Amino acid sequence: IAISIPGMKYEIHDCIPEEMEHYWDKEALRTWNSCDWWEKLLLKSDSFKIKKIQEMACFDEAWQDWLKADNKFALGDKTMIEMDNGRYMNLISIIGTKR
């Protein structure tokens, strides 16, 4: 089983950085968690065995591709990525097997 999801470098839900509050919808942000958070959650599962959880190296490349797109959502995300500056957001890879 392979999963790829947007995430955070560390948990920020109790202390959202002030400069990022404007860009992150709090409801959507509830689903963006760290590798550690996902590992703790999945270790509780009786049906999923973790092989590896890690940050994906393609974060910058993926965002640069997205920001080149000619649509209003990509244009709106440009400032968010500049403000983040590699400090908070990431992409997470979860690899596992069914127990």
mmCIF file of N, CA and C in Angstrom:
data_model
loop_
_atom_site.group_PDB
_atom_site.id
_atom_site.type_symbol
_atom_site.label_atom_id
_atom_site.label_comp_id
_atom_site.label_asym_id
_atom_site.label_seq_id
_atom_site.Cartn_x
_atom_site.Cartn_y
_atom_site.Cartn_z
ATOM 1 N N ILE A 1 0.856 -1.163 0.000
ATOM 2 C CA ILE A 1 0.000 0.000 0.000
ATOM 3 C C ILE A 1 0.904 1.228 0.000
ATOM 4 N N ALA A 2 0.646 2.164 -0.907
ATOM 5 C CA ALA A 2 1.427 3.400 -0.979
ATOM 6 C C ALA A 2 0.481 4.596 -0.897
ATOM 7 N N ILE A 3 0.803 5.527 -0.032
ATOM 8 C CA ILE A 3 -0.020 6.714 0.185
ATOM 9 C C ILE A 3 0.880 7.939 0.071
ATOM 10 N N SER A 4 0.398 8.957 -0.610
ATOM 11 C CA SER A 4 1.104 10.233 -0.703
ATOM 12 C C SER A 4 0.122 11.326 -0.303
ATOM 13 N N ILE A 5 0.500 12.124 0.696
ATOM 14 C CA ILE A 5 -0.409 13.149 1.207
ATOM 15 C C ILE A 5 0.353 14.429 1.549
ATOM 16 N N PRO A 6 -0.333 15.576 1.486
ATOM 17 C CA PRO A 6 0.303 16.799 1.974
ATOM 18 C C PRO A 6 0.413 16.726 3.489
ATOM 19 N N GLY A 7 1.449 17.326 4.021
ATOM 20 C CA GLY A 7 1.635 17.278 5.466
ATOM 21 C C GLY A 7 2.440 18.444 5.990
ATOM 22 N N MET A 8 2.853 18.301 7.222
ATOM 23 C CA MET A 8 3.652 19.314 7.911
ATOM 24 C C MET A 8 4.954 18.690 8.399
ATOM 25 N N LYS A 9 5.971 19.499 8.498
ATOM 26 C CA LYS A 9 7.256 19.024 9.013
ATOM 27 C C LYS A 9 7.139 18.670 10.493
ATOM 28 N N TYR A 10 6.264 19.371 11.205
ATOM 29 C CA TYR A 10 5.970 19.093 12.613
ATOM 30 C C TYR A 10 4.562 19.601 12.895
ATOM 31 N N GLU A 11 3.985 19.176 14.005
ATOM 32 C CA GLU A 11 2.617 19.560 14.336
ATOM 33 C C GLU A 11 2.558 21.044 14.703
ATOM 34 N N ILE A 12 1.641 21.763 14.074
ATOM 35 C CA ILE A 12 1.522 23.195 14.327
ATOM 36 C C ILE A 12 0.107 23.603 14.738
ATOM 37 N N HIS A 13 -0.786 22.653 14.894
ATOM 38 C CA HIS A 13 -2.198 22.965 15.100
ATOM 39 C C HIS A 13 -2.464 23.817 16.337
ATOM 40 N N ASP A 14 -1.662 23.667 17.367
ATOM 41 C CA ASP A 14 -1.863 24.456 18.578
ATOM 42 C C ASP A 14 -1.177 25.809 18.502
ATOM 43 N N CYS A 15 -0.347 26.012 17.489
ATOM 44 C CA CYS A 15 0.412 27.255 17.376
ATOM 45 C C CYS A 15 0.692 27.540 15.898
ATOM 46 N N ILE A 16 -0.352 27.911 15.173
ATOM 47 C CA ILE A 16 -0.196 28.198 13.750
ATOM 48 C C ILE A 16 0.640 29.467 13.601
ATOM 49 N N PRO A 17 1.703 29.407 12.811
ATOM 50 C CA PRO A 17 2.541 30.596 12.631
ATOM 51 C C PRO A 17 1.709 31.770 12.108
ATOM 52 N N GLU A 18 1.866 32.901 12.732
ATOM 53 C CA GLU A 18 1.062 34.074 12.402
ATOM 54 C C GLU A 18 1.120 34.425 10.915
ATOM 55 N N GLU A 19 2.308 34.327 10.326
ATOM 56 C CA GLU A 19 2.459 34.707 8.920
ATOM 57 C C GLU A 19 1.738 33.752 7.974
ATOM 58 N N MET A 20 1.335 32.571 8.475
ATOM 59 C CA MET A 20 0.677 31.587 7.619
ATOM 60 C C MET A 20 -0.836 31.514 7.837
ATOM 61 N N GLU A 21 -1.353 32.152 8.875
ATOM 62 C CA GLU A 21 -2.787 32.064 9.189
ATOM 63 C C GLU A 21 -3.667 32.465 8.015
ATOM 64 N N HIS A 22 -3.267 33.453 7.276
ATOM 65 C CA HIS A 22 -4.049 33.952 6.141
ATOM 66 C C HIS A 22 -4.177 32.910 5.025
ATOM 67 N N TYR A 23 -3.201 32.042 4.898
ATOM 68 C CA TYR A 23 -3.138 31.110 3.771
ATOM 69 C C TYR A 23 -3.742 29.743 4.059
ATOM 70 N N TRP A 24 -3.809 29.375 5.320
ATOM 71 C CA TRP A 24 -4.249 28.026 5.658
ATOM 72 C C TRP A 24 -5.649 28.035 6.248
ATOM 73 N N ASP A 25 -6.577 27.384 5.582
ATOM 74 C CA ASP A 25 -7.922 27.197 6.100
ATOM 75 C C ASP A 25 -7.840 26.224 7.275
ATOM 76 N N LYS A 26 -8.339 26.624 8.440
ATOM 77 C CA LYS A 26 -8.186 25.795 9.645
ATOM 78 C C LYS A 26 -8.847 24.427 9.502
ATOM 79 N N GLU A 27 -9.965 24.373 8.821
ATOM 80 C CA GLU A 27 -10.640 23.082 8.637
ATOM 81 C C GLU A 27 -9.794 22.154 7.763
ATOM 82 N N ALA A 28 -9.283 22.668 6.661
ATOM 83 C CA ALA A 28 -8.435 21.853 5.784
ATOM 84 C C ALA A 28 -7.133 21.484 6.480
ATOM 85 N N LEU A 29 -6.605 22.398 7.257
ATOM 86 C CA LEU A 29 -5.338 22.172 7.943
ATOM 87 C C LEU A 29 -5.417 21.025 8.950
ATOM 88 N N ARG A 30 -6.620 20.703 9.411
ATOM 89 C CA ARG A 30 -6.781 19.591 10.360
ATOM 90 C C ARG A 30 -6.319 18.265 9.765
ATOM 91 N N THR A 31 -6.269 18.178 8.447
ATOM 92 C CA THR A 31 -5.849 16.930 7.796
ATOM 93 C C THR A 31 -4.363 16.918 7.459
ATOM 94 N N TRP A 32 -3.664 18.028 7.670
ATOM 95 C CA TRP A 32 -2.232 18.114 7.377
ATOM 96 C C TRP A 32 -1.469 17.854 8.658
ATOM 97 N N ASN A 33 -0.816 16.730 8.724
ATOM 98 C CA ASN A 33 -0.092 16.333 9.930
ATOM 99 C C ASN A 33 1.334 15.924 9.585
ATOM 100 N N SER A 34 2.122 15.686 10.624
ATOM 101 C CA SER A 34 3.533 15.330 10.458
ATOM 102 C C SER A 34 3.705 13.821 10.283
ATOM 103 N N CYS A 35 4.905 13.431 9.871
ATOM 104 C CA CYS A 35 5.235 12.000 9.773
ATOM 105 C C CYS A 35 5.048 11.323 11.127
ATOM 106 N N ASP A 36 5.481 11.980 12.200
ATOM 107 C CA ASP A 36 5.334 11.405 13.545
ATOM 108 C C ASP A 36 3.866 11.173 13.893
ATOM 109 N N TRP A 37 3.004 12.122 13.544
ATOM 110 C CA TRP A 37 1.577 11.992 13.830
ATOM 111 C C TRP A 37 1.005 10.781 13.097
ATOM 112 N N TRP A 38 1.329 10.652 11.811
ATOM 113 C CA TRP A 38 0.832 9.518 11.028
ATOM 114 C C TRP A 38 1.352 8.197 11.570
ATOM 115 N N GLU A 39 2.611 8.177 11.976
ATOM 116 C CA GLU A 39 3.176 6.942 12.517
ATOM 117 C C GLU A 39 2.447 6.524 13.794
ATOM 118 N N LYS A 40 2.213 7.464 14.703
ATOM 119 C CA LYS A 40 1.499 7.146 15.950
ATOM 120 C C LYS A 40 0.096 6.627 15.655
ATOM 121 N N LEU A 41 -0.580 7.259 14.702
ATOM 122 C CA LEU A 41 -1.932 6.822 14.348
ATOM 123 C C LEU A 41 -1.916 5.417 13.748
ATOM 124 N N LEU A 42 -1.048 5.183 12.786
ATOM 125 C CA LEU A 42 -1.037 3.906 12.070
ATOM 126 C C LEU A 42 -0.502 2.750 12.907
ATOM 127 N N LEU A 43 0.320 3.037 13.896
ATOM 128 C CA LEU A 43 0.791 1.972 14.788
ATOM 129 C C LEU A 43 -0.354 1.361 15.596
ATOM 130 N N LYS A 44 -1.454 2.100 15.737
ATOM 131 C CA LYS A 44 -2.626 1.606 16.465
ATOM 132 C C LYS A 44 -3.475 0.654 15.618
ATOM 133 N N SER A 45 -3.219 0.615 14.322
ATOM 134 C CA SER A 45 -4.037 -0.182 13.412
ATOM 135 C C SER A 45 -3.715 -1.670 13.514
ATOM 136 N N ASP A 46 -4.763 -2.470 13.533
ATOM 137 C CA ASP A 46 -4.604 -3.924 13.497
ATOM 138 C C ASP A 46 -4.526 -4.446 12.060
ATOM 139 N N SER A 47 -4.819 -3.580 11.083
ATOM 140 C CA SER A 47 -4.887 -4.047 9.699
ATOM 141 C C SER A 47 -3.828 -3.439 8.773
ATOM 142 N N PHE A 48 -2.990 -2.542 9.297
ATOM 143 C CA PHE A 48 -1.963 -1.900 8.472
ATOM 144 C C PHE A 48 -0.617 -1.981 9.172
ATOM 145 N N LYS A 49 0.382 -2.466 8.466
ATOM 146 C CA LYS A 49 1.739 -2.548 9.011
ATOM 147 C C LYS A 49 2.618 -1.546 8.268
ATOM 148 N N ILE A 50 3.231 -0.634 9.002
ATOM 149 C CA ILE A 50 4.082 0.403 8.420
ATOM 150 C C ILE A 50 5.415 -0.188 7.972
ATOM 151 N N LYS A 51 5.790 0.118 6.753
ATOM 152 C CA LYS A 51 7.137 -0.210 6.258
ATOM 153 C C LYS A 51 8.029 1.030 6.354
ATOM 154 N N LYS A 52 7.472 2.181 5.926
ATOM 155 C CA LYS A 52 8.255 3.412 5.937
ATOM 156 C C LYS A 52 7.327 4.624 5.866
ATOM 157 N N ILE A 53 7.644 5.647 6.654
ATOM 158 C CA ILE A 53 6.974 6.942 6.573
ATOM 159 C C ILE A 53 8.079 7.983 6.488
ATOM 160 N N GLN A 54 7.981 8.860 5.474
ATOM 161 C CA GLN A 54 9.032 9.866 5.328
ATOM 162 C C GLN A 54 8.542 11.068 4.521
ATOM 163 N N GLU A 55 9.279 12.177 4.644
ATOM 164 C CA GLU A 55 9.038 13.321 3.786
ATOM 165 C C GLU A 55 9.495 12.961 2.378
ATOM 166 N N MET A 56 8.751 13.424 1.389
ATOM 167 C CA MET A 56 9.110 13.158 0.001
ATOM 168 C C MET A 56 10.059 14.249 -0.499
ATOM 169 N N ALA A 57 11.047 13.853 -1.252
ATOM 170 C CA ALA A 57 12.048 14.795 -1.761
ATOM 171 C C ALA A 57 11.505 15.683 -2.886
ATOM 172 N N CYS A 58 10.348 15.347 -3.434
ATOM 173 C CA CYS A 58 9.824 16.061 -4.602
ATOM 174 C C CYS A 58 8.959 17.269 -4.261
ATOM 175 N N PHE A 59 8.902 17.680 -2.992
ATOM 176 C CA PHE A 59 8.011 18.771 -2.581
ATOM 177 C C PHE A 59 8.231 20.030 -3.424
ATOM 178 N N ASP A 60 9.467 20.514 -3.482
ATOM 179 C CA ASP A 60 9.748 21.752 -4.215
ATOM 180 C C ASP A 60 9.425 21.613 -5.700
ATOM 181 N N GLU A 61 9.819 20.504 -6.289
ATOM 182 C CA GLU A 61 9.560 20.283 -7.711
ATOM 183 C C GLU A 61 8.053 20.244 -7.999
ATOM 184 N N ALA A 62 7.302 19.562 -7.147
ATOM 185 C CA ALA A 62 5.853 19.467 -7.339
ATOM 186 C C ALA A 62 5.198 20.844 -7.248
ATOM 187 N N TRP A 63 5.607 21.634 -6.266
ATOM 188 C CA TRP A 63 5.027 22.967 -6.118
ATOM 189 C C TRP A 63 5.422 23.874 -7.269
ATOM 190 N N GLN A 64 6.653 23.790 -7.735
ATOM 191 C CA GLN A 64 7.072 24.633 -8.856
ATOM 192 C C GLN A 64 6.262 24.300 -10.108
ATOM 193 N N ASP A 65 5.998 23.028 -10.347
ATOM 194 C CA ASP A 65 5.140 22.631 -11.473
ATOM 195 C C ASP A 65 3.745 23.223 -11.319
ATOM 196 N N TRP A 66 3.190 23.123 -10.115
ATOM 197 C CA TRP A 66 1.848 23.641 -9.847
ATOM 198 C C TRP A 66 1.800 25.153 -10.040
ATOM 199 N N LEU A 67 2.812 25.858 -9.544
ATOM 200 C CA LEU A 67 2.810 27.318 -9.621
ATOM 201 C C LEU A 67 2.957 27.833 -11.054
ATOM 202 N N LYS A 68 3.428 27.017 -11.958
ATOM 203 C CA LYS A 68 3.529 27.392 -13.371
ATOM 204 C C LYS A 68 2.176 27.304 -14.073
ATOM 205 N N ALA A 69 1.220 26.629 -13.455
ATOM 206 C CA ALA A 69 -0.103 26.456 -14.059
ATOM 207 C C ALA A 69 -0.799 27.810 -14.170
ATOM 208 N N ASP A 70 -1.578 27.964 -15.206
ATOM 209 C CA ASP A 70 -2.273 29.221 -15.451
ATOM 210 C C ASP A 70 -3.714 29.124 -14.944
ATOM 211 N N ASN A 71 -3.855 29.092 -13.626
ATOM 212 C CA ASN A 71 -5.200 29.115 -13.053
ATOM 213 C C ASN A 71 -5.181 29.907 -11.749
ATOM 214 N N LYS A 72 -6.344 30.358 -11.317
ATOM 215 C CA LYS A 72 -6.410 31.259 -10.163
ATOM 216 C C LYS A 72 -5.939 30.595 -8.868
ATOM 217 N N PHE A 73 -6.102 29.291 -8.729
ATOM 218 C CA PHE A 73 -5.674 28.614 -7.506
ATOM 219 C C PHE A 73 -4.152 28.598 -7.393
ATOM 220 N N ALA A 74 -3.490 28.293 -8.500
ATOM 221 C CA ALA A 74 -2.021 28.287 -8.497
ATOM 222 C C ALA A 74 -1.485 29.686 -8.229
ATOM 223 N N LEU A 75 -2.091 30.682 -8.846
ATOM 224 C CA LEU A 75 -1.647 32.059 -8.621
ATOM 225 C C LEU A 75 -1.804 32.449 -7.158
ATOM 226 N N GLY A 76 -2.881 32.014 -6.530
ATOM 227 C CA GLY A 76 -3.104 32.313 -5.115
ATOM 228 C C GLY A 76 -2.139 31.593 -4.192
ATOM 229 N N ASP A 77 -1.626 30.445 -4.618
ATOM 230 C CA ASP A 77 -0.710 29.660 -3.776
ATOM 231 C C ASP A 77 0.732 30.163 -3.816
ATOM 232 N N LYS A 78 1.059 30.974 -4.808
ATOM 233 C CA LYS A 78 2.445 31.432 -4.970
ATOM 234 C C LYS A 78 2.952 32.153 -3.716
ATOM 235 N N THR A 79 2.183 33.084 -3.207
ATOM 236 C CA THR A 79 2.597 33.829 -2.017
ATOM 237 C C THR A 79 2.691 32.912 -0.805
ATOM 238 N N MET A 80 1.773 31.950 -0.702
ATOM 239 C CA MET A 80 1.809 31.012 0.419
ATOM 240 C C MET A 80 3.126 30.233 0.425
ATOM 241 N N ILE A 81 3.535 29.738 -0.722
ATOM 242 C CA ILE A 81 4.779 28.968 -0.809
ATOM 243 C C ILE A 81 5.979 29.852 -0.486
ATOM 244 N N GLU A 82 5.948 31.093 -0.959
ATOM 245 C CA GLU A 82 7.036 32.019 -0.635
ATOM 246 C C GLU A 82 7.103 32.279 0.868
ATOM 247 N N MET A 83 5.953 32.447 1.509
ATOM 248 C CA MET A 83 5.917 32.691 2.961
ATOM 249 C C MET A 83 6.365 31.459 3.747
ATOM 250 N N ASP A 84 5.975 30.287 3.289
ATOM 251 C CA ASP A 84 6.380 29.051 3.962
ATOM 252 C C ASP A 84 7.902 28.886 3.909
ATOM 253 N N ASN A 85 8.477 29.145 2.749
ATOM 254 C CA ASN A 85 9.935 29.114 2.560
ATOM 255 C C ASN A 85 10.569 27.820 3.081
ATOM 256 N N GLY A 86 9.867 26.695 2.887
ATOM 257 C CA GLY A 86 10.418 25.400 3.294
ATOM 258 C C GLY A 86 10.383 25.119 4.785
ATOM 259 N N ARG A 87 9.688 25.938 5.559
ATOM 260 C CA ARG A 87 9.699 25.795 7.021
ATOM 261 C C ARG A 87 8.634 24.864 7.578
ATOM 262 N N TYR A 88 7.467 24.769 6.946
ATOM 263 C CA TYR A 88 6.341 24.078 7.568
ATOM 264 C C TYR A 88 5.781 22.912 6.751
ATOM 265 N N MET A 89 5.469 23.152 5.494
ATOM 266 C CA MET A 89 4.756 22.162 4.683
ATOM 267 C C MET A 89 5.704 21.141 4.058
ATOM 268 N N ASN A 90 5.157 19.965 3.786
ATOM 269 C CA ASN A 90 5.895 18.924 3.083
ATOM 270 C C ASN A 90 4.906 17.991 2.390
ATOM 271 N N LEU A 91 5.425 17.007 1.732
ATOM 272 C CA LEU A 91 4.633 15.896 1.207
ATOM 273 C C LEU A 91 5.114 14.655 1.937
ATOM 274 N N ILE A 92 4.181 13.800 2.295
ATOM 275 C CA ILE A 92 4.514 12.614 3.083
ATOM 276 C C ILE A 92 4.233 11.354 2.273
ATOM 277 N N SER A 93 5.159 10.434 2.354
ATOM 278 C CA SER A 93 5.027 9.120 1.736
ATOM 279 C C SER A 93 4.847 8.088 2.848
ATOM 280 N N ILE A 94 3.796 7.293 2.722
ATOM 281 C CA ILE A 94 3.545 6.210 3.675
ATOM 282 C C ILE A 94 3.501 4.907 2.875
ATOM 283 N N ILE A 95 4.364 3.985 3.229
ATOM 284 C CA ILE A 95 4.409 2.675 2.579
ATOM 285 C C ILE A 95 4.105 1.628 3.648
ATOM 286 N N GLY A 96 3.223 0.712 3.322
ATOM 287 C CA GLY A 96 2.883 -0.324 4.285
ATOM 288 C C GLY A 96 2.244 -1.525 3.616
ATOM 289 N N THR A 97 1.862 -2.463 4.443
ATOM 290 C CA THR A 97 1.200 -3.668 3.955
ATOM 291 C C THR A 97 -0.024 -3.951 4.814
ATOM 292 N N LYS A 98 -0.922 -4.712 4.241
ATOM 293 C CA LYS A 98 -2.089 -5.166 4.988
ATOM 294 C C LYS A 98 -1.645 -6.295 5.905
ATOM 295 N N ARG A 99 -2.098 -6.266 7.151
ATOM 296 C CA ARG A 99 -1.751 -7.343 8.095
ATOM 297 C C ARG A 99 -2.623 -8.547 7.852
#
